[in-house]
């Protein structure tokens, strides 16, 4: 058997070399084109850390000559959370879970402490209440379906010891059928989908223990060598036992036998921890629909077959030596370390993937970065005591999601089976031809015999008739002679009468001669009729051959028309679904266009924010902060207020920054705050403080100060954009992001700061904040992009700027096009302005067309609710030669 995975190159989409995986090694087989099917069945085993473990499996088919259809497919990763066990319910009773699953958002929160958490996104999240059936349908069923369609497939479980990998994959469900694991359910689906007469399923069950591959179905075979083809790079395991599976019961018996030979040990987290990597490989052999396949043998290359099940009853092997367990952990961690290096290299598109560092990575070449459709289930526990292992497991899943596989559909061509099938078909055709030929010969003989009979009958009838006529005429002739003689005697005396009688006799002889001629003609006619019958027989043969050819031709035409009809029905179904989807999208677009959202506030004053953060202060203080703050400003002085920003007491710093923020909201105080060093203090708080409230209010104060052009230069000079960008990347609170976005948006309106602002990451920070999705944050981002685009347009008009827009270089155009028709009026208005300003510069036209922004410009020129923006879009479209040419090509009329 062999498992093939090659990875060549290291581009954005890694290329997977053509490969094959073989489990069944039957030397003979029927069928012409054969589809290789590969997919997962699980087995418990493996480790994620020093105490972790994971099982994995795949199955494929033997091939001879293959045709590939390649499709890029990312590794799908699902996370399953185990419920608390009895020990954790007691030991962690006073602590919350270290993870929180949000299945509806497909997000996982990993808590660092009671205040901070990190969020990760996965393909699927399975809570502690998820059933085994749900886990199978989400994780493994898509892979199994792909396998039955002809793709290689892998399902792999990864996680810390005791987090439920064996329960998820290897549970047999003998006592409770609802508890069946992925492997049992997958084999049920496979056996239900195959045809026993033409298809076959065979399995091999192995374990990788102490860097040795051992056969769990034949314990004597404990060091199977990996053989690699030097020409193609295909990896095979020729020494493994292959057993054909006919029903579900025999498969469960195989799993039970294999589990009896697994190596286990007692660890701190699991009293029955599997100490090896288990691999269950399933080979599905299927024939193309409509063809038959003949397999003369299911025995493997090593001489074992399914008949040896009777001897698989060995004792259970359990090893609990502490020293041996240490060596096991070293070997397991060696394999997992090599696997982690490979995953990192694939996720980073590294030109070198170290698959040869361990036997595990060599066997899994095809699963990560190869040709298999791979699904990974990551199992974690809720206990905060194991946060480190949980974090490591989650990060492994995150890196695995970046791995791209080049999934290939393999249509295999079995030359031996084809030759055997052709021989059979040839024999059938020869026999059929002989039968047809004999039938035709018999029919010709029958027609010839019938014609000969008819000819003989006609000849007999003609002969009889001729004889009768001859005798009749002869008798008449004799009678005539006799009469003539009598007449001659009677009229001998009259010469004239004699002459008349002689003439009469001559006339009678002529009539007899005419009758003889008629008989000859009748005989010739009978012979001609017999010849015609022979010609008709030959003609019937030709007509029958022509009719047979026509029947074959009509059958082919019917088959062709049937296939074309099926294709047309599929295309009609697709077109109907597309039409329904387009109709729904059109209705949604119409509703969004008809909705009338009035312009809202883009950047509310800081007073509302401060009032929200003062939950512990009396209501009357939060309702009217300006008069007490102004009085405090006059009595205490600005310097003392600013000095409180450096206080060691957090509450004092919070109140001080709120006071400074309120003062900065008034333009009259901004110059005094800057002269007294307030801007530097606010930037220092933004740099050093970890309090979310302080950072939010400080960012709001900087946003207010950034409304002044002089202050904008000072903010840039003191590295304010860099600090704002760092805050934007770290913050999760929408209000903090709104303040940061407002500050950067104000800086975007300064013509002199365009290049510096972009160079220090201001534009990328703006675009990065759209991840929040909050309408207020998106409105500030849109305002900043509109300000920046307006300044660029003005600089280009004045001749101070050449080249493409910096916004386009930083990748802002796709987001602009996506949100050009946003339902929120503030966002939509700013995005429409930004798009119009970008399109005014001719050098941006190609990018405008390439990203599909031309259609949005046309829509703005027609449907925008604001007349000034609508006219600006119209002038932009009519003044650009490139846009005009593209509109003419697309048939768009203004």
PDB file of N, CA and C in Angstrom, residues 616-658:
ATOM      1  N   UNK A 616     -20.286  55.508  38.222  1.00  0.00           N
ATOM      2  CA  UNK A 616     -20.244  55.582  39.673  1.00  0.00           C
ATOM      3  C   UNK A 616     -20.474  56.985  40.203  1.00  0.00           C
ATOM      4  N   UNK A 617     -20.566  58.023  39.328  1.00  0.00           N
ATOM      5  CA  UNK A 617     -20.753  59.399  39.776  1.00  0.00           C
ATOM      6  C   UNK A 617     -22.222  59.744  39.834  1.00  0.00           C
ATOM      7  N   UNK A 618     -22.621  60.749  40.593  1.00  0.00           N
ATOM      8  CA  UNK A 618     -24.029  61.172  40.670  1.00  0.00           C
ATOM      9  C   UNK A 618     -24.510  61.628  39.316  1.00  0.00           C
ATOM     10  N   UNK A 619     -25.840  61.391  39.021  1.00  0.00           N
ATOM     11  CA  UNK A 619     -26.440  61.704  37.738  1.00  0.00           C
ATOM     12  C   UNK A 619     -26.306  63.183  37.413  1.00  0.00           C
ATOM     13  N   UNK A 620     -26.425  64.071  38.414  1.00  0.00           N
ATOM     14  CA  UNK A 620     -26.375  65.494  38.096  1.00  0.00           C
ATOM     15  C   UNK A 620     -25.000  65.922  37.627  1.00  0.00           C
ATOM     16  N   UNK A 621     -23.935  65.213  38.037  1.00  0.00           N
ATOM     17  CA  UNK A 621     -22.606  65.563  37.541  1.00  0.00           C
ATOM     18  C   UNK A 621     -22.461  65.189  36.076  1.00  0.00           C
ATOM     19  N   UNK A 622     -23.004  63.992  35.673  1.00  0.00           N
ATOM     20  CA  UNK A 622     -22.861  63.564  34.279  1.00  0.00           C
ATOM     21  C   UNK A 622     -23.753  64.338  33.345  1.00  0.00           C
ATOM     22  N   UNK A 623     -24.837  64.926  33.851  1.00  0.00           N
ATOM     23  CA  UNK A 623     -25.734  65.667  32.978  1.00  0.00           C
ATOM     24  C   UNK A 623     -25.171  67.037  32.627  1.00  0.00           C
ATOM     25  N   UNK A 624     -24.445  67.637  33.479  1.00  0.00           N
ATOM     26  CA  UNK A 624     -23.930  68.968  33.182  1.00  0.00           C
ATOM     27  C   UNK A 624     -22.509  69.150  33.601  1.00  0.00           C
ATOM     28  N   UNK A 625     -21.568  68.594  32.844  1.00  0.00           N
ATOM     29  CA  UNK A 625     -20.164  68.620  33.275  1.00  0.00           C
ATOM     30  C   UNK A 625     -19.447  69.926  32.959  1.00  0.00           C
ATOM     31  N   UNK A 626     -19.988  70.736  32.069  1.00  0.00           N
ATOM     32  CA  UNK A 626     -19.187  71.856  31.569  1.00  0.00           C
ATOM     33  C   UNK A 626     -18.981  72.945  32.627  1.00  0.00           C
ATOM     34  N   UNK A 627     -20.036  73.292  33.367  1.00  0.00           N
ATOM     35  CA  UNK A 627     -19.871  74.372  34.332  1.00  0.00           C
ATOM     36  C   UNK A 627     -18.898  73.999  35.448  1.00  0.00           C
ATOM     37  N   UNK A 628     -18.994  72.778  36.087  1.00  0.00           N
ATOM     38  CA  UNK A 628     -18.000  72.429  37.110  1.00  0.00           C
ATOM     39  C   UNK A 628     -16.596  72.340  36.543  1.00  0.00           C
ATOM     40  N   UNK A 629     -16.456  71.830  35.320  1.00  0.00           N
ATOM     41  CA  UNK A 629     -15.119  71.684  34.733  1.00  0.00           C
ATOM     42  C   UNK A 629     -14.514  73.052  34.446  1.00  0.00           C
ATOM     43  N   UNK A 630     -15.344  73.969  33.925  1.00  0.00           N
ATOM     44  CA  UNK A 630     -14.828  75.318  33.669  1.00  0.00           C
ATOM     45  C   UNK A 630     -14.400  75.994  34.963  1.00  0.00           C
ATOM     46  N   UNK A 631     -15.223  75.816  36.002  1.00  0.00           N
ATOM     47  CA  UNK A 631     -14.855  76.411  37.294  1.00  0.00           C
ATOM     48  C   UNK A 631     -13.588  75.774  37.828  1.00  0.00           C
ATOM     49  N   UNK A 632     -13.470  74.445  37.684  1.00  0.00           N
ATOM     50  CA  UNK A 632     -12.258  73.750  38.114  1.00  0.00           C
ATOM     51  C   UNK A 632     -11.050  74.245  37.339  1.00  0.00           C
ATOM     52  N   UNK A 633     -11.222  74.520  36.040  1.00  0.00           N
ATOM     53  CA  UNK A 633     -10.141  75.017  35.196  1.00  0.00           C
ATOM     54  C   UNK A 633      -9.662  76.379  35.692  1.00  0.00           C
ATOM     55  N   UNK A 634     -10.603  77.224  36.104  1.00  0.00           N
ATOM     56  CA  UNK A 634     -10.227  78.569  36.571  1.00  0.00           C
ATOM     57  C   UNK A 634      -9.589  78.527  37.947  1.00  0.00           C
ATOM     58  N   UNK A 635     -10.099  77.646  38.834  1.00  0.00           N
ATOM     59  CA  UNK A 635      -9.608  77.646  40.210  1.00  0.00           C
ATOM     60  C   UNK A 635      -8.294  76.882  40.357  1.00  0.00           C
ATOM     61  N   UNK A 636      -8.186  75.711  39.719  1.00  0.00           N
ATOM     62  CA  UNK A 636      -7.006  74.865  39.914  1.00  0.00           C
ATOM     63  C   UNK A 636      -5.892  75.200  38.944  1.00  0.00           C
ATOM     64  N   UNK A 637      -6.249  75.452  37.682  1.00  0.00           N
ATOM     65  CA  UNK A 637      -5.230  75.732  36.684  1.00  0.00           C
ATOM     66  C   UNK A 637      -4.950  74.509  35.817  1.00  0.00           C
ATOM     67  N   UNK A 638      -4.602  74.782  34.574  1.00  0.00           N
ATOM     68  CA  UNK A 638      -4.420  73.704  33.608  1.00  0.00           C
ATOM     69  C   UNK A 638      -3.218  72.826  33.951  1.00  0.00           C
ATOM     70  N   UNK A 639      -2.120  73.431  34.446  1.00  0.00           N
ATOM     71  CA  UNK A 639      -0.913  72.661  34.737  1.00  0.00           C
ATOM     72  C   UNK A 639      -1.166  71.583  35.782  1.00  0.00           C
ATOM     73  N   UNK A 640      -1.915  71.958  36.829  1.00  0.00           N
ATOM     74  CA  UNK A 640      -2.193  70.972  37.864  1.00  0.00           C
ATOM     75  C   UNK A 640      -3.103  69.853  37.346  1.00  0.00           C
ATOM     76  N   UNK A 641      -4.041  70.245  36.473  1.00  0.00           N
ATOM     77  CA  UNK A 641      -4.922  69.212  35.906  1.00  0.00           C
ATOM     78  C   UNK A 641      -4.110  68.241  35.050  1.00  0.00           C
ATOM     79  N   UNK A 642      -3.182  68.779  34.231  1.00  0.00           N
ATOM     80  CA  UNK A 642      -2.357  67.917  33.392  1.00  0.00           C
ATOM     81  C   UNK A 642      -1.409  67.057  34.215  1.00  0.00           C
ATOM     82  N   UNK A 643      -0.943  67.597  35.360  1.00  0.00           N
ATOM     83  CA  UNK A 643      -0.051  66.794  36.200  1.00  0.00           C
ATOM     84  C   UNK A 643      -0.757  65.580  36.786  1.00  0.00           C
ATOM     85  N   UNK A 644      -2.107  65.680  36.930  1.00  0.00           N
ATOM     86  CA  UNK A 644      -2.857  64.534  37.455  1.00  0.00           C
ATOM     87  C   UNK A 644      -2.913  63.382  36.455  1.00  0.00           C
ATOM     88  N   UNK A 645      -2.599  63.663  35.197  1.00  0.00           N
ATOM     89  CA  UNK A 645      -2.577  62.582  34.210  1.00  0.00           C
ATOM     90  C   UNK A 645      -1.485  61.571  34.498  1.00  0.00           C
ATOM     91  N   UNK A 646      -0.464  61.966  35.263  1.00  0.00           N
ATOM     92  CA  UNK A 646       0.644  61.068  35.593  1.00  0.00           C
ATOM     93  C   UNK A 646       0.523  60.486  36.997  1.00  0.00           C
ATOM     94  N   UNK A 647      -0.658  60.659  37.624  1.00  0.00           N
ATOM     95  CA  UNK A 647      -0.870  60.144  38.977  1.00  0.00           C
ATOM     96  C   UNK A 647      -0.774  58.630  38.983  1.00  0.00           C
ATOM     97  N   UNK A 648      -0.355  58.058  40.114  1.00  0.00           N
ATOM     98  CA  UNK A 648      -0.242  56.608  40.236  1.00  0.00           C
ATOM     99  C   UNK A 648      -1.584  55.948  40.539  1.00  0.00           C
ATOM    100  N   UNK A 649      -2.571  56.746  40.948  1.00  0.00           N
ATOM    101  CA  UNK A 649      -3.886  56.203  41.250  1.00  0.00           C
ATOM    102  C   UNK A 649      -4.728  56.149  39.971  1.00  0.00           C
ATOM    103  N   UNK A 650      -5.222  54.990  39.615  1.00  0.00           N
ATOM    104  CA  UNK A 650      -5.989  54.868  38.357  1.00  0.00           C
ATOM    105  C   UNK A 650      -7.217  55.764  38.318  1.00  0.00           C
ATOM    106  N   UNK A 651      -7.946  55.859  39.425  1.00  0.00           N
ATOM    107  CA  UNK A 651      -9.164  56.680  39.415  1.00  0.00           C
ATOM    108  C   UNK A 651      -8.851  58.136  39.154  1.00  0.00           C
ATOM    109  N   UNK A 652      -7.732  58.609  39.705  1.00  0.00           N
ATOM    110  CA  UNK A 652      -7.346  60.014  39.498  1.00  0.00           C
ATOM    111  C   UNK A 652      -7.029  60.248  38.026  1.00  0.00           C
ATOM    112  N   UNK A 653      -6.281  59.320  37.423  1.00  0.00           N
ATOM    113  CA  UNK A 653      -5.947  59.475  36.002  1.00  0.00           C
ATOM    114  C   UNK A 653      -7.206  59.466  35.129  1.00  0.00           C
ATOM    115  N   UNK A 654      -8.151  58.609  35.469  1.00  0.00           N
ATOM    116  CA  UNK A 654      -9.384  58.535  34.680  1.00  0.00           C
ATOM    117  C   UNK A 654     -10.130  59.861  34.725  1.00  0.00           C
ATOM    118  N   UNK A 655     -10.315  60.394  35.938  1.00  0.00           N
ATOM    119  CA  UNK A 655     -11.041  61.664  36.052  1.00  0.00           C
ATOM    120  C   UNK A 655     -10.279  62.806  35.384  1.00  0.00           C
ATOM    121  N   UNK A 656      -8.935  62.796  35.504  1.00  0.00           N
ATOM    122  CA  UNK A 656      -8.135  63.860  34.904  1.00  0.00           C
ATOM    123  C   UNK A 656      -8.235  63.849  33.382  1.00  0.00           C
ATOM    124  N   UNK A 657      -8.160  62.666  32.777  1.00  0.00           N
ATOM    125  CA  UNK A 657      -8.230  62.606  31.318  1.00  0.00           C
ATOM    126  C   UNK A 657      -9.629  62.979  30.831  1.00  0.00           C
ATOM    127  N   UNK A 658     -10.664  62.692  31.634  1.00  0.00           N
ATOM    128  CA  UNK A 658     -12.018  63.111  31.255  1.00  0.00           C
ATOM    129  C   UNK A 658     -12.133  64.631  31.264  1.00  0.00           C
TER     130      UNK A 658
END
